[in-house]
mmCIF file of C-alpha atoms and ligand atoms in Angstrom:
data_model
loop_
_atom_site.group_PDB
_atom_site.id
_atom_site.type_symbol
_atom_site.label_atom_id
_atom_site.label_comp_id
_atom_site.label_asym_id
_atom_site.label_seq_id
_atom_site.Cartn_x
_atom_site.Cartn_y
_atom_site.Cartn_z
ATOM 1 C CA MET A 1401 -36.158 -13.577 -91.055
ATOM 2 C CA LYS A 1402 -33.673 -13.107 -93.951
ATOM 3 C CA THR A 1403 -34.254 -12.597 -97.406
ATOM 4 C CA LYS A 1404 -32.298 -13.759 -100.441
ATOM 5 C CA THR A 1405 -32.382 -12.347 -103.925
ATOM 6 C CA LYS A 1406 -30.929 -14.999 -105.976
ATOM 7 C CA PRO A 1407 -32.140 -17.462 -107.094
ATOM 8 C CA THR A 1408 -35.553 -17.180 -105.831
ATOM 9 C CA PHE A 1409 -37.743 -19.780 -104.005
ATOM 10 C CA ALA A 1410 -39.687 -20.468 -107.468
ATOM 11 C CA SER A 1411 -36.217 -21.187 -109.362
ATOM 12 C CA ALA A 1412 -34.971 -23.036 -106.426
ATOM 13 C CA ALA A 1413 -38.261 -25.645 -106.675
ATOM 14 C CA ILE A 1414 -37.420 -25.841 -110.572
ATOM 15 C CA HIS A 1415 -33.615 -26.234 -110.404
ATOM 16 C CA GLY A 1416 -32.646 -27.389 -107.045
ATOM 17 C CA GLY A 1417 -32.519 -31.096 -107.942
ATOM 18 C CA LYS A 1418 -30.632 -30.809 -111.017
ATOM 19 C CA GLY A 1419 -27.848 -33.376 -111.605
ATOM 20 C CA LYS A 1420 -25.284 -34.103 -114.229
ATOM 21 C CA PRO A 1421 -26.692 -34.322 -117.781
ATOM 22 C CA ASP A 1422 -27.383 -37.994 -119.044
ATOM 23 C CA GLN A 1423 -25.527 -39.198 -121.576
ATOM 24 C CA TYR A 1424 -27.927 -38.603 -124.314
ATOM 25 C CA GLY A 1425 -28.537 -34.847 -123.118
ATOM 26 C CA ALA A 1426 -32.382 -35.781 -122.007
ATOM 27 C CA HIS A 1427 -33.843 -32.553 -121.062
ATOM 28 C CA THR A 1428 -36.255 -34.078 -118.583
ATOM 29 C CA SER A 1429 -33.965 -36.852 -116.462
ATOM 30 C CA PRO A 1430 -34.662 -40.108 -117.185
ATOM 31 C CA ILE A 1431 -36.083 -42.824 -114.435
ATOM 32 C CA TYR A 1432 -33.240 -45.070 -113.217
ATOM 33 C CA GLN A 1433 -35.624 -48.044 -112.901
ATOM 34 C CA THR A 1434 -33.045 -50.334 -111.775
ATOM 35 C CA SER A 1435 -32.651 -52.763 -108.456
ATOM 36 C CA THR A 1436 -28.697 -52.896 -108.812
ATOM 37 C CA PHE A 1437 -25.666 -51.107 -110.823
ATOM 38 C CA VAL A 1438 -22.787 -52.834 -112.718
ATOM 39 C CA PHE A 1439 -19.461 -52.579 -111.561
ATOM 40 C CA LYS A 1440 -16.465 -51.994 -114.207
ATOM 41 C CA ASP A 1441 -14.378 -54.529 -112.225
ATOM 42 C CA VAL A 1442 -13.726 -55.821 -108.704
ATOM 43 C CA GLU A 1443 -11.902 -52.746 -107.712
ATOM 44 C CA SER A 1444 -14.283 -50.347 -108.214
ATOM 45 C CA GLY A 1445 -16.987 -52.396 -106.604
ATOM 46 C CA ALA A 1446 -14.699 -53.041 -103.660
ATOM 47 C CA LYS A 1447 -13.968 -49.126 -103.408
ATOM 48 C CA ALA A 1448 -17.543 -48.310 -103.488
ATOM 49 C CA PHE A 1449 -18.315 -50.571 -100.376
ATOM 50 C CA GLN A 1450 -15.649 -49.111 -98.777
ATOM 51 C CA HIS A 1451 -16.804 -45.491 -99.573
ATOM 52 C CA GLU A 1452 -13.511 -44.740 -101.052
ATOM 53 C CA GLU A 1453 -12.924 -42.302 -103.923
ATOM 54 C CA GLY A 1454 -12.749 -43.899 -107.558
ATOM 55 C CA GLY A 1455 -15.308 -46.469 -106.629
ATOM 56 C CA ALA A 1456 -18.408 -47.119 -108.477
ATOM 57 C CA SER A 1457 -21.003 -44.067 -107.552
ATOM 58 C CA HIS A 1458 -24.259 -46.551 -107.173
ATOM 59 C CA ILE A 1459 -24.220 -50.118 -105.533
ATOM 60 C CA TYR A 1460 -27.796 -51.212 -105.099
ATOM 61 C CA SER A 1461 -31.167 -48.994 -105.117
ATOM 62 C CA ARG A 1462 -32.030 -49.778 -101.313
ATOM 63 C CA ILE A 1463 -28.700 -47.919 -100.441
ATOM 64 C CA GLY A 1464 -29.183 -45.259 -103.373
ATOM 65 C CA ASN A 1465 -30.400 -44.518 -106.654
ATOM 66 C CA PRO A 1466 -29.946 -41.371 -109.112
ATOM 67 C CA THR A 1467 -33.087 -40.788 -109.754
ATOM 68 C CA VAL A 1468 -34.197 -40.850 -105.658
ATOM 69 C CA GLU A 1469 -30.932 -38.343 -104.985
ATOM 70 C CA GLU A 1470 -32.618 -35.963 -107.473
ATOM 71 C CA LEU A 1471 -35.521 -35.548 -105.464
ATOM 72 C CA GLU A 1472 -33.353 -35.707 -102.190
ATOM 73 C CA ARG A 1473 -31.295 -32.545 -103.721
ATOM 74 C CA ALA A 1474 -34.856 -31.102 -104.738
ATOM 75 C CA ILE A 1475 -36.319 -31.407 -101.211
ATOM 76 C CA CYS A 1476 -33.086 -30.053 -99.521
ATOM 77 C CA ALA A 1477 -33.058 -26.992 -101.729
ATOM 78 C CA LEU A 1478 -36.531 -26.044 -100.505
ATOM 79 C CA GLU A 1479 -36.038 -26.926 -96.756
ATOM 80 C CA THR A 1480 -32.941 -25.240 -96.464
ATOM 81 C CA TYR A 1481 -33.696 -22.238 -98.669
ATOM 82 C CA TYR A 1482 -33.164 -19.548 -95.899
ATOM 83 C CA VAL A 1483 -30.426 -21.518 -93.574
ATOM 84 C CA ASP A 1484 -27.115 -20.170 -93.221
ATOM 85 C CA GLU A 1485 -25.169 -22.918 -94.543
ATOM 86 C CA PRO A 1486 -27.597 -25.017 -96.663
ATOM 87 C CA GLU A 1487 -24.620 -27.181 -98.250
ATOM 88 C CA ALA A 1488 -24.169 -28.876 -94.912
ATOM 89 C CA TYR A 1489 -27.465 -30.330 -95.165
ATOM 90 C CA THR A 1490 -28.926 -33.344 -96.915
ATOM 91 C CA GLY A 1491 -32.118 -34.773 -98.119
ATOM 92 C CA MET A 1492 -33.199 -38.757 -97.569
ATOM 93 C CA ALA A 1493 -36.273 -39.824 -99.504
ATOM 94 C CA PHE A 1494 -38.495 -42.729 -98.595
ATOM 95 C CA GLY A 1495 -41.014 -45.041 -99.533
ATOM 96 C CA SER A 1496 -43.894 -43.072 -97.235
ATOM 97 C CA GLY A 1497 -44.270 -40.289 -94.754
ATOM 98 C CA MET A 1498 -44.159 -42.999 -92.066
ATOM 99 C CA ALA A 1499 -40.939 -44.953 -93.517
ATOM 100 C CA ALA A 1500 -39.505 -41.212 -92.974
ATOM 101 C CA ILE A 1501 -41.115 -40.388 -89.554
ATOM 102 C CA SER A 1502 -40.241 -44.178 -88.240
ATOM 103 C CA THR A 1503 -36.578 -44.097 -89.432
ATOM 104 C CA GLY A 1504 -36.067 -40.679 -88.281
ATOM 105 C CA ILE A 1505 -37.559 -41.257 -84.674
ATOM 106 C CA ILE A 1506 -35.757 -44.683 -84.242
ATOM 107 C CA SER A 1507 -32.112 -43.514 -85.164
ATOM 108 C CA LEU A 1508 -32.520 -40.027 -83.520
ATOM 109 C CA ALA A 1509 -34.252 -41.125 -80.301
ATOM 110 C CA LYS A 1510 -32.158 -44.694 -79.336
ATOM 111 C CA GLU A 1511 -33.192 -45.509 -75.863
ATOM 112 C CA GLY A 1512 -34.219 -41.990 -74.865
ATOM 113 C CA HIS A 1513 -37.394 -39.927 -74.058
ATOM 114 C CA ILE A 1514 -39.510 -38.138 -76.613
ATOM 115 C CA ILE A 1515 -41.767 -35.029 -75.937
ATOM 116 C CA ALA A 1516 -44.595 -35.217 -78.707
ATOM 117 C CA GLN A 1517 -47.090 -33.075 -79.520
ATOM 118 C CA ASN A 1518 -50.588 -34.442 -78.352
ATOM 119 C CA ASP A 1519 -52.740 -34.183 -81.677
ATOM 120 C CA LEU A 1520 -50.225 -35.794 -84.247
ATOM 121 C CA TYR A 1521 -51.177 -37.371 -87.374
ATOM 122 C CA GLY A 1522 -53.166 -40.568 -86.798
ATOM 123 C CA CYS A 1523 -50.386 -43.400 -87.400
ATOM 124 C CA THR A 1524 -47.359 -41.262 -85.936
ATOM 125 C CA SER A 1525 -49.316 -41.199 -82.911
ATOM 126 C CA GLN A 1526 -49.808 -44.777 -82.820
ATOM 127 C CA PHE A 1527 -46.085 -45.439 -83.999
ATOM 128 C CA LEU A 1528 -45.202 -43.617 -80.812
ATOM 129 C CA LYS A 1529 -47.813 -45.174 -78.648
ATOM 130 C CA GLU A 1530 -47.727 -48.542 -79.189
ATOM 131 C CA GLU A 1531 -44.036 -49.385 -81.325
ATOM 132 C CA ALA A 1532 -41.857 -46.880 -79.739
ATOM 133 C CA PRO A 1533 -42.102 -48.106 -75.756
ATOM 134 C CA GLY A 1534 -40.962 -52.055 -77.537
ATOM 135 C CA MET A 1535 -38.113 -50.611 -79.048
ATOM 136 C CA GLY A 1536 -36.686 -48.876 -75.848
ATOM 137 C CA MET A 1537 -38.309 -45.467 -76.205
ATOM 138 C CA SER A 1538 -40.201 -43.699 -73.603
ATOM 139 C CA VAL A 1539 -43.092 -40.811 -74.780
ATOM 140 C CA SER A 1540 -44.599 -38.140 -73.097
ATOM 141 C CA PHE A 1541 -47.482 -35.986 -74.681
ATOM 142 C CA VAL A 1542 -48.010 -32.330 -74.387
ATOM 143 C CA ASP A 1543 -49.752 -29.423 -76.090
ATOM 144 C CA THR A 1544 -46.728 -28.260 -77.997
ATOM 145 C CA SER A 1545 -48.833 -24.811 -79.283
ATOM 146 C CA ASP A 1546 -47.977 -23.991 -75.443
ATOM 147 C CA VAL A 1547 -44.267 -23.554 -75.059
ATOM 148 C CA PHE A 1548 -44.538 -23.103 -71.128
ATOM 149 C CA LEU A 1549 -46.012 -27.008 -71.285
ATOM 150 C CA VAL A 1550 -42.981 -27.979 -73.317
ATOM 151 C CA GLU A 1551 -40.520 -26.214 -70.784
ATOM 152 C CA LEU A 1552 -42.209 -28.160 -67.878
ATOM 153 C CA GLU A 1553 -42.466 -31.404 -69.495
ATOM 154 C CA LEU A 1554 -38.466 -31.221 -70.245
ATOM 155 C CA LYS A 1555 -37.666 -30.498 -66.860
ATOM 156 C CA LYS A 1556 -39.715 -33.419 -65.680
ATOM 157 C CA HIS A 1557 -37.839 -35.422 -68.199
ATOM 158 C CA PRO A 1558 -33.931 -33.936 -68.631
ATOM 159 C CA GLU A 1559 -32.722 -37.131 -70.245
ATOM 160 C CA THR A 1560 -35.241 -35.805 -73.517
ATOM 161 C CA LYS A 1561 -33.669 -36.747 -76.698
ATOM 162 C CA LEU A 1562 -36.180 -35.733 -78.932
ATOM 163 C CA ILE A 1563 -39.224 -33.061 -79.325
ATOM 164 C CA TYR A 1564 -41.476 -34.248 -82.200
ATOM 165 C CA LEU A 1565 -44.077 -31.921 -83.445
ATOM 166 C CA GLU A 1566 -46.050 -30.731 -86.705
ATOM 167 C CA SER A 1567 -45.511 -27.217 -87.657
ATOM 168 C CA VAL A 1568 -49.276 -26.910 -88.365
ATOM 169 C CA ALA A 1569 -51.264 -29.622 -86.682
ATOM 170 C CA ASN A 1570 -54.495 -31.642 -87.629
ATOM 171 C CA PRO A 1571 -57.310 -30.855 -87.411
ATOM 172 C CA THR A 1572 -57.515 -27.583 -85.450
ATOM 173 C CA LEU A 1573 -54.449 -26.462 -87.623
ATOM 174 C CA LYS A 1574 -52.907 -25.503 -84.377
ATOM 175 C CA ILE A 1575 -49.128 -23.658 -84.896
ATOM 176 C CA SER A 1576 -46.399 -24.370 -82.746
ATOM 177 C CA ASP A 1577 -43.642 -21.912 -81.838
ATOM 178 C CA ILE A 1578 -40.617 -23.759 -83.436
ATOM 179 C CA ARG A 1579 -38.142 -20.948 -82.763
ATOM 180 C CA ALA A 1580 -39.168 -20.799 -78.986
ATOM 181 C CA ILE A 1581 -39.220 -24.705 -78.859
ATOM 182 C CA ALA A 1582 -35.838 -25.238 -80.498
ATOM 183 C CA GLN A 1583 -34.422 -22.960 -78.447
ATOM 184 C CA LEU A 1584 -35.497 -24.991 -75.207
ATOM 185 C CA ALA A 1585 -34.370 -28.081 -77.076
ATOM 186 C CA GLU A 1586 -30.658 -26.499 -77.556
ATOM 187 C CA ASN A 1587 -30.471 -25.799 -73.694
ATOM 188 C CA HIS A 1588 -31.518 -29.255 -72.883
ATOM 189 C CA GLY A 1589 -29.273 -31.165 -75.402
ATOM 190 C CA ALA A 1590 -32.305 -32.629 -76.935
ATOM 191 C CA LEU A 1591 -32.839 -32.159 -80.877
ATOM 192 C CA LEU A 1592 -36.277 -30.680 -82.426
ATOM 193 C CA MET A 1593 -37.898 -32.804 -85.496
ATOM 194 C CA VAL A 1594 -40.953 -31.077 -87.189
ATOM 195 C CA ASP A 1595 -43.518 -32.673 -89.460
ATOM 196 C CA ASN A 1596 -43.995 -29.916 -92.262
ATOM 197 C CA THR A 1597 -46.237 -31.755 -94.182
ATOM 198 C CA PHE A 1598 -49.051 -29.389 -94.053
ATOM 199 C CA ALA A 1599 -47.163 -26.130 -94.125
ATOM 200 C CA THR A 1600 -44.817 -26.903 -96.760
ATOM 201 C CA PRO A 1601 -41.398 -25.106 -96.937
ATOM 202 C CA TYR A 1602 -43.382 -22.449 -98.762
ATOM 203 C CA HIS A 1603 -45.246 -21.367 -95.982
ATOM 204 C CA ILE A 1604 -42.752 -22.463 -93.231
ATOM 205 C CA GLN A 1605 -38.970 -23.331 -92.942
ATOM 206 C CA PRO A 1606 -38.454 -25.205 -89.796
ATOM 207 C CA LEU A 1607 -34.634 -25.441 -89.927
ATOM 208 C CA GLU A 1608 -34.386 -21.551 -90.492
ATOM 209 C CA LEU A 1609 -36.251 -21.443 -87.400
ATOM 210 C CA GLY A 1610 -34.200 -23.529 -85.448
ATOM 211 C CA ALA A 1611 -35.579 -27.220 -86.030
ATOM 212 C CA HIS A 1612 -32.788 -29.984 -86.161
ATOM 213 C CA VAL A 1613 -34.700 -32.118 -88.635
ATOM 214 C CA VAL A 1614 -37.711 -31.645 -90.950
ATOM 215 C CA VAL A 1615 -39.577 -34.490 -92.142
ATOM 216 C CA HIS A 1616 -42.646 -35.100 -94.717
ATOM 217 C CA SER A 1617 -45.232 -37.021 -96.308
ATOM 218 C CA THR A 1618 -44.199 -36.542 -99.763
ATOM 219 C CA THR A 1619 -47.702 -37.977 -100.828
ATOM 220 C CA LYS A 1620 -49.205 -34.434 -99.978
ATOM 221 C CA TYR A 1621 -48.306 -31.035 -101.181
ATOM 222 C CA LEU A 1622 -44.697 -31.871 -102.283
ATOM 223 C CA GLY A 1623 -45.926 -34.769 -104.802
ATOM 224 C CA GLY A 1624 -49.326 -32.648 -105.040
ATOM 225 C CA HIS A 1625 -51.052 -34.871 -107.645
ATOM 226 C CA GLY A 1626 -52.410 -37.667 -105.756
ATOM 227 C CA SER A 1627 -50.391 -40.242 -107.470
ATOM 228 C CA ILE A 1628 -47.608 -41.318 -105.326
ATOM 229 C CA VAL A 1629 -47.052 -42.355 -101.474
ATOM 230 C CA GLY A 1630 -43.701 -40.893 -100.252
ATOM 231 C CA GLY A 1631 -41.545 -39.508 -97.570
ATOM 232 C CA ALA A 1632 -38.488 -37.353 -97.041
ATOM 233 C CA LEU A 1633 -36.392 -35.806 -94.363
ATOM 234 C CA VAL A 1634 -34.009 -33.150 -94.410
ATOM 235 C CA ALA A 1635 -31.116 -32.508 -91.727
ATOM 236 C CA ARG A 1636 -27.191 -31.644 -91.614
ATOM 237 C CA LYS A 1637 -25.247 -34.511 -92.869
ATOM 238 C CA GLU A 1638 -23.327 -34.716 -90.090
ATOM 239 C CA LEU A 1639 -26.352 -35.038 -87.529
ATOM 240 C CA LEU A 1640 -27.549 -37.950 -89.580
ATOM 241 C CA GLU A 1641 -24.190 -39.671 -89.899
ATOM 242 C CA GLU A 1642 -23.529 -39.284 -86.493
ATOM 243 C CA LYS A 1643 -26.909 -40.974 -85.517
ATOM 244 C CA GLY A 1644 -26.510 -43.480 -88.066
ATOM 245 C CA THR A 1645 -29.770 -42.195 -89.826
ATOM 246 C CA PHE A 1646 -28.326 -43.293 -93.371
ATOM 247 C CA LEU A 1647 -27.625 -47.203 -91.971
ATOM 248 C CA TYR A 1648 -31.011 -47.416 -90.316
ATOM 249 C CA ARG A 1649 -32.680 -46.577 -93.887
ATOM 250 C CA LYS A 1650 -30.513 -49.007 -95.529
ATOM 251 C CA ASN A 1651 -31.378 -51.927 -92.860
ATOM 252 C CA LEU A 1652 -35.011 -51.180 -92.292
ATOM 253 C CA GLY A 1653 -35.339 -50.815 -95.900
ATOM 254 C CA GLY A 1654 -37.944 -47.617 -96.586
ATOM 255 C CA ILE A 1655 -36.049 -45.870 -99.344
ATOM 256 C CA ALA A 1656 -38.162 -44.585 -102.066
ATOM 257 C CA GLY A 1657 -38.332 -46.420 -105.399
ATOM 258 C CA PRO A 1658 -37.262 -44.534 -108.436
ATOM 259 C CA MET A 1659 -41.004 -44.277 -110.001
ATOM 260 C CA ASP A 1660 -42.343 -42.408 -107.310
ATOM 261 C CA ALA A 1661 -39.317 -40.397 -106.432
ATOM 262 C CA TRP A 1662 -39.438 -39.095 -110.267
ATOM 263 C CA LEU A 1663 -43.005 -38.187 -109.999
ATOM 264 C CA THR A 1664 -42.505 -36.241 -106.475
ATOM 265 C CA THR A 1665 -39.783 -34.285 -108.315
ATOM 266 C CA ASN A 1666 -41.570 -33.342 -111.104
ATOM 267 C CA GLY A 1667 -44.033 -32.401 -108.412
ATOM 268 C CA ILE A 1668 -41.881 -29.964 -106.622
ATOM 269 C CA LYS A 1669 -41.190 -28.209 -109.611
ATOM 270 C CA THR A 1670 -44.650 -26.341 -109.200
ATOM 271 C CA LEU A 1671 -44.914 -26.372 -105.415
ATOM 272 C CA PRO A 1672 -44.706 -22.566 -105.364
ATOM 273 C CA LEU A 1673 -47.335 -21.866 -107.757
ATOM 274 C CA ARG A 1674 -49.591 -24.515 -106.347
ATOM 275 C CA MET A 1675 -48.993 -23.168 -102.890
ATOM 276 C CA LYS A 1676 -49.793 -19.735 -103.773
ATOM 277 C CA GLN A 1677 -52.963 -20.737 -105.378
ATOM 278 C CA HIS A 1678 -54.081 -23.231 -102.657
ATOM 279 C CA ASN A 1679 -53.328 -20.594 -99.957
ATOM 280 C CA GLU A 1680 -55.400 -18.081 -102.027
ATOM 281 C CA ASN A 1681 -58.288 -20.065 -102.589
ATOM 282 C CA ALA A 1682 -58.134 -21.329 -98.845
ATOM 283 C CA MET A 1683 -58.164 -17.750 -97.475
ATOM 284 C CA GLU A 1684 -61.125 -16.857 -99.686
ATOM 285 C CA ILE A 1685 -63.304 -20.179 -98.765
ATOM 286 C CA ALA A 1686 -62.368 -19.537 -94.945
ATOM 287 C CA ARG A 1687 -63.761 -16.139 -95.177
ATOM 288 C CA TRP A 1688 -66.963 -17.197 -96.812
ATOM 289 C CA LEU A 1689 -67.464 -20.104 -94.461
ATOM 290 C CA GLU A 1690 -67.015 -17.976 -91.485
ATOM 291 C CA ASN A 1691 -70.040 -16.174 -92.676
ATOM 292 C CA HIS A 1692 -72.312 -19.049 -93.559
ATOM 293 C CA PRO A 1693 -75.288 -19.717 -91.218
ATOM 294 C CA LYS A 1694 -74.922 -23.411 -91.262
ATOM 295 C CA VAL A 1695 -71.310 -22.967 -90.076
ATOM 296 C CA ASP A 1696 -70.483 -22.531 -86.266
ATOM 297 C CA HIS A 1697 -66.656 -22.418 -86.499
ATOM 298 C CA VAL A 1698 -63.966 -22.078 -88.844
ATOM 299 C CA PHE A 1699 -60.297 -23.253 -87.962
ATOM 300 C CA TYR A 1700 -57.886 -21.513 -90.568
ATOM 301 C CA PRO A 1701 -54.490 -19.774 -89.273
ATOM 302 C CA GLY A 1702 -55.081 -16.914 -91.423
ATOM 303 C CA LEU A 1703 -58.463 -15.566 -89.697
ATOM 304 C CA ASP A 1704 -58.218 -13.307 -86.967
ATOM 305 C CA SER A 1705 -60.346 -15.877 -85.245
ATOM 306 C CA HIS A 1706 -57.692 -18.369 -85.031
ATOM 307 C CA PRO A 1707 -56.319 -18.484 -81.513
ATOM 308 C CA GLN A 1708 -52.867 -18.353 -82.902
ATOM 309 C CA HIS A 1709 -53.214 -15.915 -85.809
ATOM 310 C CA LYS A 1710 -50.405 -13.530 -84.706
ATOM 311 C CA LEU A 1711 -47.710 -16.439 -84.163
ATOM 312 C CA ALA A 1712 -49.032 -17.990 -87.477
ATOM 313 C CA SER A 1713 -48.084 -14.539 -89.230
ATOM 314 C CA SER A 1714 -44.736 -14.403 -87.438
ATOM 315 C CA VAL A 1715 -43.899 -18.110 -88.323
ATOM 316 C CA MET A 1716 -45.579 -18.385 -91.907
ATOM 317 C CA ARG A 1717 -44.512 -16.882 -95.148
ATOM 318 C CA ASN A 1718 -46.799 -16.309 -98.118
ATOM 319 C CA GLY A 1719 -50.078 -17.066 -96.424
ATOM 320 C CA PHE A 1720 -51.379 -19.686 -94.547
ATOM 321 C CA GLY A 1721 -51.759 -22.765 -96.465
ATOM 322 C CA GLY A 1722 -54.628 -24.855 -98.051
ATOM 323 C CA MET A 1723 -56.140 -26.869 -95.287
ATOM 324 C CA ILE A 1724 -59.307 -25.771 -93.569
ATOM 325 C CA SER A 1725 -61.145 -27.324 -90.796
ATOM 326 C CA PHE A 1726 -64.810 -26.329 -90.020
ATOM 327 C CA GLU A 1727 -67.476 -27.279 -87.580
ATOM 328 C CA LEU A 1728 -71.038 -27.598 -88.576
ATOM 329 C CA THR A 1729 -73.963 -26.076 -86.395
ATOM 330 C CA GLY A 1730 -76.159 -29.186 -87.404
ATOM 331 C CA GLY A 1731 -73.488 -31.745 -85.897
ATOM 332 C CA TYR A 1732 -73.019 -35.403 -87.447
ATOM 333 C CA GLN A 1733 -76.209 -35.252 -89.614
ATOM 334 C CA ALA A 1734 -75.046 -32.364 -91.317
ATOM 335 C CA GLY A 1735 -71.563 -33.926 -91.677
ATOM 336 C CA VAL A 1736 -73.181 -37.073 -93.396
ATOM 337 C CA SER A 1737 -75.546 -34.694 -95.739
ATOM 338 C CA LEU A 1738 -72.614 -32.644 -96.888
ATOM 339 C CA MET A 1739 -70.494 -35.223 -97.567
ATOM 340 C CA ASN A 1740 -73.088 -36.859 -99.693
ATOM 341 C CA LYS A 1741 -73.971 -33.648 -101.710
ATOM 342 C CA VAL A 1742 -70.848 -32.403 -102.849
ATOM 343 C CA GLU A 1743 -70.087 -32.781 -106.627
ATOM 344 C CA LEU A 1744 -66.891 -30.954 -107.652
ATOM 345 C CA CYS A 1745 -65.144 -31.902 -103.934
ATOM 346 C CA THR A 1746 -63.715 -35.233 -103.759
ATOM 347 C CA LEU A 1747 -64.817 -37.530 -100.552
ATOM 348 C CA ALA A 1748 -61.554 -38.901 -99.637
ATOM 349 C CA VAL A 1749 -58.640 -38.793 -97.059
ATOM 350 C CA SER A 1750 -55.272 -37.532 -97.669
ATOM 351 C CA LEU A 1751 -54.648 -33.912 -98.743
ATOM 352 C CA GLY A 1752 -52.625 -31.541 -100.438
ATOM 353 C CA SER A 1753 -53.762 -32.781 -104.129
ATOM 354 C CA VAL A 1754 -54.659 -30.233 -106.951
ATOM 355 C CA ASP A 1755 -58.321 -30.973 -106.541
ATOM 356 C CA THR A 1756 -60.445 -30.137 -103.465
ATOM 357 C CA LEU A 1757 -60.488 -33.226 -100.948
ATOM 358 C CA ILE A 1758 -63.216 -33.040 -98.496
ATOM 359 C CA GLN A 1759 -63.543 -35.644 -95.238
ATOM 360 C CA HIS A 1760 -65.694 -35.853 -92.215
ATOM 361 C CA PRO A 1761 -63.691 -37.605 -89.631
ATOM 362 C CA ALA A 1762 -66.718 -38.268 -87.143
ATOM 363 C CA SER A 1763 -68.260 -40.636 -90.034
ATOM 364 C CA MET A 1764 -65.222 -41.773 -91.727
ATOM 365 C CA THR A 1765 -61.391 -41.794 -90.405
ATOM 366 C CA HIS A 1766 -62.471 -41.746 -86.640
ATOM 367 C CA ALA A 1767 -65.671 -43.524 -86.966
ATOM 368 C CA VAL A 1768 -64.484 -46.433 -85.050
ATOM 369 C CA VAL A 1769 -62.375 -44.544 -82.463
ATOM 370 C CA ASP A 1770 -63.316 -44.017 -78.643
ATOM 371 C CA GLU A 1771 -65.166 -40.756 -77.742
ATOM 372 C CA GLU A 1772 -62.489 -39.798 -75.248
ATOM 373 C CA ILE A 1773 -59.793 -40.109 -78.053
ATOM 374 C CA LYS A 1774 -61.851 -38.024 -80.446
ATOM 375 C CA LYS A 1775 -62.617 -35.621 -78.137
ATOM 376 C CA ALA A 1776 -58.712 -35.131 -76.827
ATOM 377 C CA ALA A 1777 -58.056 -34.755 -80.625
ATOM 378 C CA GLY A 1778 -60.563 -32.201 -81.307
ATOM 379 C CA ILE A 1779 -62.755 -34.247 -83.481
ATOM 380 C CA THR A 1780 -66.265 -33.238 -82.927
ATOM 381 C CA GLU A 1781 -69.350 -34.633 -84.315
ATOM 382 C CA GLY A 1782 -69.678 -31.599 -86.865
ATOM 383 C CA LEU A 1783 -66.227 -31.143 -87.894
ATOM 384 C CA VAL A 1784 -65.479 -31.330 -91.497
ATOM 385 C CA ARG A 1785 -61.889 -31.196 -92.986
ATOM 386 C CA LEU A 1786 -61.270 -29.646 -96.572
ATOM 387 C CA SER A 1787 -58.110 -29.660 -98.547
ATOM 388 C CA VAL A 1788 -58.688 -26.799 -100.828
ATOM 389 C CA GLY A 1789 -57.840 -27.639 -104.319
ATOM 390 C CA ILE A 1790 -56.330 -25.302 -107.102
ATOM 391 C CA GLU A 1791 -59.783 -25.402 -109.077
ATOM 392 C CA GLY A 1792 -61.180 -22.025 -109.863
ATOM 393 C CA VAL A 1793 -62.184 -20.801 -106.141
ATOM 394 C CA GLU A 1794 -65.888 -19.900 -107.385
ATOM 395 C CA ASP A 1795 -66.459 -23.530 -108.440
ATOM 396 C CA ILE A 1796 -65.440 -24.789 -104.915
ATOM 397 C CA ILE A 1797 -67.681 -22.284 -103.359
ATOM 398 C CA THR A 1798 -70.573 -23.046 -105.303
ATOM 399 C CA ASP A 1799 -70.141 -26.645 -104.897
ATOM 400 C CA LEU A 1800 -70.059 -25.973 -100.981
ATOM 401 C CA GLU A 1801 -73.080 -23.858 -100.999
ATOM 402 C CA GLN A 1802 -75.282 -26.019 -102.971
ATOM 403 C CA ALA A 1803 -74.130 -29.015 -100.654
ATOM 404 C CA LEU A 1804 -74.858 -26.955 -97.404
HETATM 405 C C1 PLP B 608 -50.402 -38.252 -94.415
HETATM 406 C C2 PLP B 608 -49.302 -37.581 -93.406
HETATM 407 C C3 PLP B 608 -48.088 -38.592 -92.794
HETATM 408 C C4 PLP B 608 -48.288 -39.788 -92.923
HETATM 409 O O1 PLP B 608 -47.487 -39.994 -94.528
HETATM 410 P P1 PLP B 608 -47.962 -41.348 -95.602
HETATM 411 O O2 PLP B 608 -47.054 -40.774 -96.757
HETATM 412 O O3 PLP B 608 -48.668 -41.462 -95.691
HETATM 413 O O4 PLP B 608 -47.014 -42.563 -94.700
HETATM 414 C C5 PLP B 608 -47.420 -38.023 -91.576
HETATM 415 N N1 PLP B 608 -47.698 -36.685 -91.209
HETATM 416 C C6 PLP B 608 -48.885 -36.053 -91.604
HETATM 417 C C7 PLP B 608 -48.935 -34.935 -91.092
HETATM 418 C C8 PLP B 608 -49.710 -36.360 -92.863
HETATM 419 O O5 PLP B 608 -50.618 -35.680 -93.593
#
C-alpha cells in the first residue's frame, strides 16, 4: 500500500468537499434548499441543457445541486485518497443506499450476468433475486470470500458484466480479497462493484485495491449520527459516462436531497475521528466478549480467531471497524433476554451511529425469514449484532455485563 504525506486523510475528510465561497462568505456552506435554478436569460438556459460552456451551472435539483455536489466531492476525496489519479474519479450522491446500489447495478450490468456475494445486505439480495431478472439481468451467487469459487463462477459465466460484493459482510464479518477479485474481473472484462458501508474508506479503500466502483449506504458511518438515509457511489467519471449512470440517476430519480446531503457532509468531517474510536471500542469489547462464559463465539476481523484475520490485516488499515457479531451459548431465549435487559445500548436495526446499537436477528430482523435462508446467511438463534458506538467503552461493557 502506498502512503501519502499531505494532506492527511483526516484533513481530506474536513476539506475534501469544499467548493467556492458563497456571496456572503459563510464559513459553513449554506444549504441550497431549492428545487430549481433561475436562468439569467434564454441563452444561458439553452447552453446548460447542451452542456456547453458559459451556460447556467445548475438546472434542477434532480439533476444536480451545489449542496449535493459538496457531499459528492467529500466522499470522492476519501474513497480515492490512495488511488493514482484521483482527479479522474467522481462521486454521486443518492437518496438512500439502495438507490445508489440499484442505480449503479442497473447501469453497469445492463442485460448482462452478475456474480454476487451470497450473504449480502438483505435488500441488495432481494433486489438481485427479485427485481434484476425482470430487468434483463441474470445473477448467480457465490461465497466471494473464496477467490477460487469466484474464478469458477467466471468460467461458468464468461458473459459476466459485474461482480458485486461487500468489503466486510454481515453478520459474520466475512472479508473478500478485493485485490484478487478485481484482477479476475479485469482478466474477464467484467467490473467489480464493492459496498464499503461496514468498513468505510477509513479502513478499506476498494478503488485502491482495484475495484471499479465503490458504493455506500451513507445512512451508516459516513452520516454517522443516525439522522439521515442516504447513499453514494464513486468511480471513474469516464466509466459512469460510458455506462450512462448519470442519466439513470436523473431518470430513475434517486438523487439525495440538499438537507440530507448537508448533514452527511458534516458527518464525513469527523469520520476518521469517529472510526478511530469505534474501532478501539470494538476491539476491546470483542476481546472481553470472547472471554465471557455466556458467549460461545465472537465474529470480529480483529481477533486471531476470525478465520480471515490475516487477510483482514492486509486489506484493512487503522484497525478493523466497529461491527461485532457474537453467538450466545443460551440460544434464542438468551438473545431475547439480552435485548430486554440492555440499558445504554439501544435496541434498533441500522448501524454506524455514535451510540451503540444492538439487535438480535432471530427475534427481530429475521423473525419471519425461512430457516433455510437464515442458515445460509449465518443467522443462528443466539446471534447478536452489535454496532459499537463511541461512548466510553467501560460504560458499554458495564451495560453488556449486567444484561448478560
Ligand atoms: C444499510 C445498508 C444498505 C442499504 O442502505 P439504505 O441507506 O438503508 O438504503 C446497503 N448495504 C449495506 C451494507 C447496509 O448496511
